[in-house]
Amino acid sequence: DTGVSQNPRHKITKRGQNVTFRCDPISEHNRLYWYRQTLGQGPEFLTYFQNEAQLEKSRLLSDRFSAERPKGSFSTLEIQRTEQGDSAMYLCASSPTKLAGGSYEQYFGPGTRLTVT
Amino acid sequence: AQRVTQPEKLLSVFKGAPVELKCNYSYSGSPELFWYVQYSRQRLQLLLRHISRESIKGFTADLNKGETSFHLKKPFAQEEDSAMYYCALRSTTPGANSKLTFGKGITLSVRP
């Protein structure tokens, strides 16, 4: 297991097009997170899955965004009718269930850099 | 609402100099604090967490609840410490998801 993987690594699209990103978490991690990071900012939370259930969505996640995790394994994040403001790095992270020490370490993927022209 | 503030964007020091990366937080309960690091062309990775009270790569961080701070320190900086550092907070409220709230990050540059 080489860690969290994300595809594609880079995506350039024209405004108005739809894009879909994929995240493969570490095996047996039941928690999966999506974050967005824009230039000069830290990652910002978008949404969270526990197994296949989407348990929380940030207000940053407009109606044009949808995320799924159909079998509790990989996840997809789709952006419809992309806008220039969607240009960012989209990060995926996964974590196991609560560790003995009571802390959740999140393991991050390399990210997908989206550029909307 | 929870918030993490990293007041500086860049810290440049010479090799062997002490380093302190500042982090302040705002949270109504008892949070869990982390430092994440991102080296050039690498993914974001956990450096240390406050509950572990451990030293990683010579770095330490102490949670000061009175000052709501979690500053990262290292007595003697090395060139390989050059990276982007993010402070992050997680809620410990029962039932809350374990999402992280990040600061804006600080670039540490260690010159030879």
Short mmCIF file of C-alpha atoms in Angstrom, two decimals:
data_model
loop_
_atom_site.label_atom_id
_atom_site.label_comp_id
_atom_site.label_asym_id
_atom_site.label_seq_id
_atom_site.Cartn_x
_atom_site.Cartn_y
_atom_site.Cartn_z
CA ASP A 1 0.00 0.00 0.00
CA THR A 2 1.65 3.18 -1.15
CA GLY A 3 -0.70 5.54 0.57
CA VAL A 4 -3.58 7.69 -0.60
CA SER A 5 -3.64 8.11 -4.36
CA GLN A 6 -5.46 10.69 -6.46
CA ASN A 7 -6.15 10.89 -10.16
CA PRO A 8 -5.61 12.82 -12.24
CA ARG A 9 -2.76 14.82 -10.77
CA HIS A 10 -3.47 17.77 -13.02
CA LYS A 11 -6.58 18.83 -14.88
CA ILE A 12 -7.03 21.80 -17.17
CA THR A 13 -10.54 22.47 -18.29
CA LYS A 14 -12.56 25.22 -19.87
CA ARG A 15 -15.13 27.14 -17.92
CA GLY A 16 -18.48 25.44 -18.00
CA GLN A 17 -17.14 21.92 -18.39
CA ASN A 18 -17.64 19.14 -15.86
CA VAL A 19 -14.70 17.43 -14.17
CA THR A 20 -14.39 14.38 -11.95
CA PHE A 21 -11.56 13.50 -9.59
CA ARG A 22 -10.87 10.17 -7.97
CA CYS A 23 -9.37 9.34 -4.61
CA ASP A 24 -8.23 5.89 -3.46
CA PRO A 25 -7.70 5.86 0.30
CA ILE A 26 -5.43 3.61 2.28
CA SER A 27 -6.97 0.17 2.51
CA GLU A 28 -9.24 -0.33 5.51
CA HIS A 29 -9.43 3.37 6.29
CA ASN A 30 -13.11 3.95 6.78
CA ARG A 31 -12.92 7.74 6.93
CA LEU A 32 -12.31 9.82 3.83
CA TYR A 33 -12.07 13.61 3.53
CA TRP A 34 -11.92 16.09 0.70
CA TYR A 35 -10.20 19.44 1.13
CA ARG A 36 -9.55 22.34 -1.22
CA GLN A 37 -6.46 24.47 -1.14
CA THR A 38 -6.05 27.76 -2.97
CA LEU A 39 -2.87 29.77 -3.33
CA GLY A 40 -1.63 31.18 -0.05
CA GLN A 41 -4.18 29.30 2.02
CA GLY A 42 -4.20 26.16 4.07
CA PRO A 43 -6.44 23.25 3.09
CA GLU A 44 -10.14 23.91 3.70
CA PHE A 45 -12.57 21.12 4.52
CA LEU A 46 -15.14 20.23 1.87
CA THR A 47 -16.77 16.96 2.85
CA TYR A 48 -16.36 13.79 4.89
CA PHE A 49 -17.35 10.15 4.49
CA GLN A 50 -17.49 7.38 7.00
CA ASN A 51 -17.62 4.25 4.92
CA GLU A 52 -20.12 5.03 2.16
CA ALA A 53 -22.08 7.61 4.13
CA GLN A 54 -21.43 11.28 3.48
CA LEU A 55 -21.75 12.72 6.96
CA GLU A 56 -20.86 16.36 6.55
CA LYS A 57 -20.58 18.92 3.79
CA SER A 58 -19.00 22.33 4.13
CA ARG A 59 -20.77 25.47 3.02
CA LEU A 60 -17.91 25.75 0.53
CA LEU A 61 -19.45 22.83 -1.32
CA SER A 62 -21.93 24.49 -3.63
CA ASP A 63 -24.66 22.65 -5.52
CA ARG A 64 -22.26 22.24 -8.43
CA PHE A 65 -20.11 19.93 -6.32
CA SER A 66 -21.00 16.34 -5.59
CA ALA A 67 -19.01 13.62 -3.91
CA GLU A 68 -19.62 9.92 -3.67
CA ARG A 69 -18.08 6.92 -2.06
CA PRO A 70 -20.28 4.14 -3.39
CA LYS A 71 -18.74 1.07 -1.81
CA GLY A 72 -16.91 2.68 1.04
CA SER A 73 -13.62 2.41 -0.80
CA PHE A 74 -12.64 4.96 -3.45
CA SER A 75 -14.36 8.32 -3.72
CA THR A 76 -15.12 10.70 -6.56
CA LEU A 77 -15.57 14.45 -6.49
CA GLU A 78 -17.42 15.97 -9.41
CA ILE A 79 -17.64 19.65 -10.24
CA GLN A 80 -20.30 20.64 -12.74
CA ARG A 81 -20.20 23.80 -14.86
CA THR A 82 -16.76 24.72 -13.62
CA GLU A 83 -15.92 28.34 -12.89
CA GLN A 84 -12.54 30.05 -12.73
CA GLY A 85 -12.95 30.32 -8.98
CA ASP A 86 -12.87 26.53 -8.78
CA SER A 87 -9.20 26.55 -9.72
CA ALA A 88 -7.40 25.01 -6.75
CA MET A 89 -5.65 21.96 -5.43
CA TYR A 90 -8.14 19.31 -4.34
CA LEU A 91 -6.78 17.10 -1.58
CA CYS A 92 -8.08 13.80 -0.36
CA ALA A 93 -7.22 12.32 3.02
CA SER A 94 -8.12 9.13 4.81
CA SER A 95 -7.91 7.97 8.37
CA PRO A 96 -8.56 4.83 10.34
CA THR A 97 -11.01 4.56 13.14
CA LYS A 98 -10.08 6.01 16.47
CA LEU A 99 -6.61 5.00 17.50
CA ALA A 100 -5.80 3.78 20.96
CA GLY A 101 -4.43 7.18 21.88
CA GLY A 102 -7.66 8.89 20.89
CA SER A 103 -6.27 10.76 17.95
CA TYR A 104 -7.05 10.52 14.28
CA GLU A 105 -4.12 10.82 11.94
CA GLN A 106 -5.18 11.83 8.47
CA TYR A 107 -3.04 10.67 5.58
CA PHE A 108 -3.09 12.95 2.58
CA GLY A 109 -2.90 12.21 -1.09
CA PRO A 110 -0.78 14.21 -3.53
CA GLY A 111 -3.74 16.24 -4.68
CA THR A 112 -5.35 17.07 -8.02
CA ARG A 113 -4.54 20.52 -9.34
CA LEU A 114 -7.47 21.97 -11.26
CA THR A 115 -7.06 24.90 -13.60
CA VAL A 116 -10.18 26.38 -15.12
CA THR A 117 -9.50 28.61 -18.13
CA ALA B 1 -16.39 28.30 15.24
CA GLN B 2 -12.86 27.04 15.17
CA ARG B 3 -10.00 29.01 13.72
CA VAL B 4 -6.25 28.62 13.41
CA THR B 5 -3.99 31.62 12.95
CA GLN B 6 -0.43 31.52 11.73
CA PRO B 7 0.59 35.17 11.85
CA GLU B 8 3.71 34.94 9.69
CA LYS B 9 4.00 33.77 6.10
CA LEU B 10 7.74 33.31 5.95
CA LEU B 11 10.55 32.65 8.36
CA SER B 12 14.11 32.66 7.07
CA VAL B 13 16.95 31.58 9.35
CA PHE B 14 20.50 30.39 9.07
CA LYS B 15 21.44 26.78 9.68
CA GLY B 16 21.93 26.16 13.37
CA ALA B 17 19.67 29.01 14.46
CA PRO B 18 16.62 28.38 16.67
CA VAL B 19 13.22 28.24 15.05
CA GLU B 20 9.80 29.10 16.41
CA LEU B 21 6.76 28.86 14.17
CA LYS B 22 3.76 30.48 15.77
CA CYS B 23 0.25 29.10 15.90
CA ASN B 24 -2.74 30.46 17.78
CA TYR B 25 -6.18 28.94 17.79
CA SER B 26 -9.73 29.84 18.63
CA TYR B 27 -12.00 27.09 19.85
CA SER B 28 -14.63 26.92 22.54
CA GLY B 29 -13.89 23.40 23.72
CA SER B 30 -10.80 21.28 24.19
CA PRO B 31 -9.15 20.88 20.81
CA GLU B 32 -6.56 18.56 19.44
CA LEU B 33 -3.68 20.34 17.73
CA PHE B 34 -1.36 19.16 15.00
CA TRP B 35 1.54 20.37 12.91
CA TYR B 36 1.66 19.20 9.30
CA VAL B 37 4.63 19.68 7.00
CA GLN B 38 4.92 19.75 3.24
CA TYR B 39 8.38 19.40 1.75
CA SER B 40 9.02 20.49 -1.81
CA ARG B 41 7.17 18.27 -4.29
CA GLN B 42 5.84 16.03 -1.55
CA ARG B 43 2.44 15.53 -0.02
CA LEU B 44 1.22 16.97 3.23
CA GLN B 45 2.27 14.79 6.15
CA LEU B 46 1.83 14.83 9.89
CA LEU B 47 4.81 16.14 11.81
CA LEU B 48 3.52 15.93 15.34
CA ARG B 49 0.40 16.12 17.49
CA HIS B 50 0.05 17.64 20.90
CA ILE B 51 -1.25 14.57 22.70
CA SER B 52 1.85 12.58 21.81
CA ARG B 53 4.18 15.03 23.52
CA GLU B 54 6.95 13.70 21.35
CA SER B 55 9.86 15.27 19.52
CA ILE B 56 9.96 14.58 15.80
CA LYS B 57 13.05 15.55 13.79
CA GLY B 58 14.05 17.73 16.71
CA PHE B 59 10.77 19.67 16.67
CA THR B 60 8.55 20.05 19.71
CA ALA B 61 5.30 21.86 20.33
CA ASP B 62 3.51 22.51 23.59
CA LEU B 63 -0.16 23.27 23.85
CA ASN B 64 -0.69 26.37 25.95
CA LYS B 65 -4.39 26.55 26.72
CA GLY B 66 -4.08 29.84 28.57
CA GLU B 67 -2.58 31.57 25.54
CA THR B 68 -4.42 29.32 23.07
CA SER B 69 -1.15 28.66 21.32
CA PHE B 70 0.69 25.68 19.86
CA HIS B 71 4.01 27.04 18.70
CA LEU B 72 6.47 24.74 16.94
CA LYS B 73 10.07 24.96 18.06
CA LYS B 74 13.44 23.57 17.14
CA PRO B 75 16.67 24.64 18.83
CA PHE B 76 18.97 24.20 15.82
CA ALA B 77 17.52 24.43 12.33
CA GLN B 78 18.82 22.23 9.52
CA GLU B 79 18.64 22.91 5.79
CA GLU B 80 16.38 19.89 5.34
CA ASP B 81 13.81 21.57 7.58
CA SER B 82 13.01 23.98 4.76
CA ALA B 83 9.36 23.35 3.97
CA MET B 84 5.82 24.64 4.36
CA TYR B 85 4.38 24.13 7.84
CA TYR B 86 0.69 24.10 8.70
CA CYS B 87 -0.88 24.17 12.12
CA ALA B 88 -4.21 22.36 12.33
CA LEU B 89 -6.98 21.84 14.86
CA ARG B 90 -9.51 19.08 15.32
CA SER B 91 -12.60 19.21 17.47
CA THR B 92 -12.84 16.70 20.28
CA THR B 93 -16.55 17.31 20.80
CA PRO B 94 -18.32 13.94 20.93
CA GLY B 95 -20.08 13.26 17.66
CA ALA B 96 -18.05 15.81 15.72
CA ASN B 97 -16.35 14.55 12.64
CA SER B 98 -12.59 14.62 12.67
CA LYS B 99 -12.12 17.27 10.00
CA LEU B 100 -9.07 19.44 10.34
CA THR B 101 -9.09 23.21 10.37
CA PHE B 102 -5.81 24.53 9.03
CA GLY B 103 -3.95 27.77 9.32
CA LYS B 104 -2.62 29.49 6.23
CA GLY B 105 0.80 27.98 6.67
CA ILE B 106 4.30 29.36 6.99
CA THR B 107 7.29 28.81 4.74
CA LEU B 108 10.44 28.00 6.66
CA SER B 109 13.64 28.66 4.76
CA VAL B 110 16.91 27.52 6.32
CA ARG B 111 19.96 29.03 4.69
CA PRO B 112 23.38 27.37 4.77
#
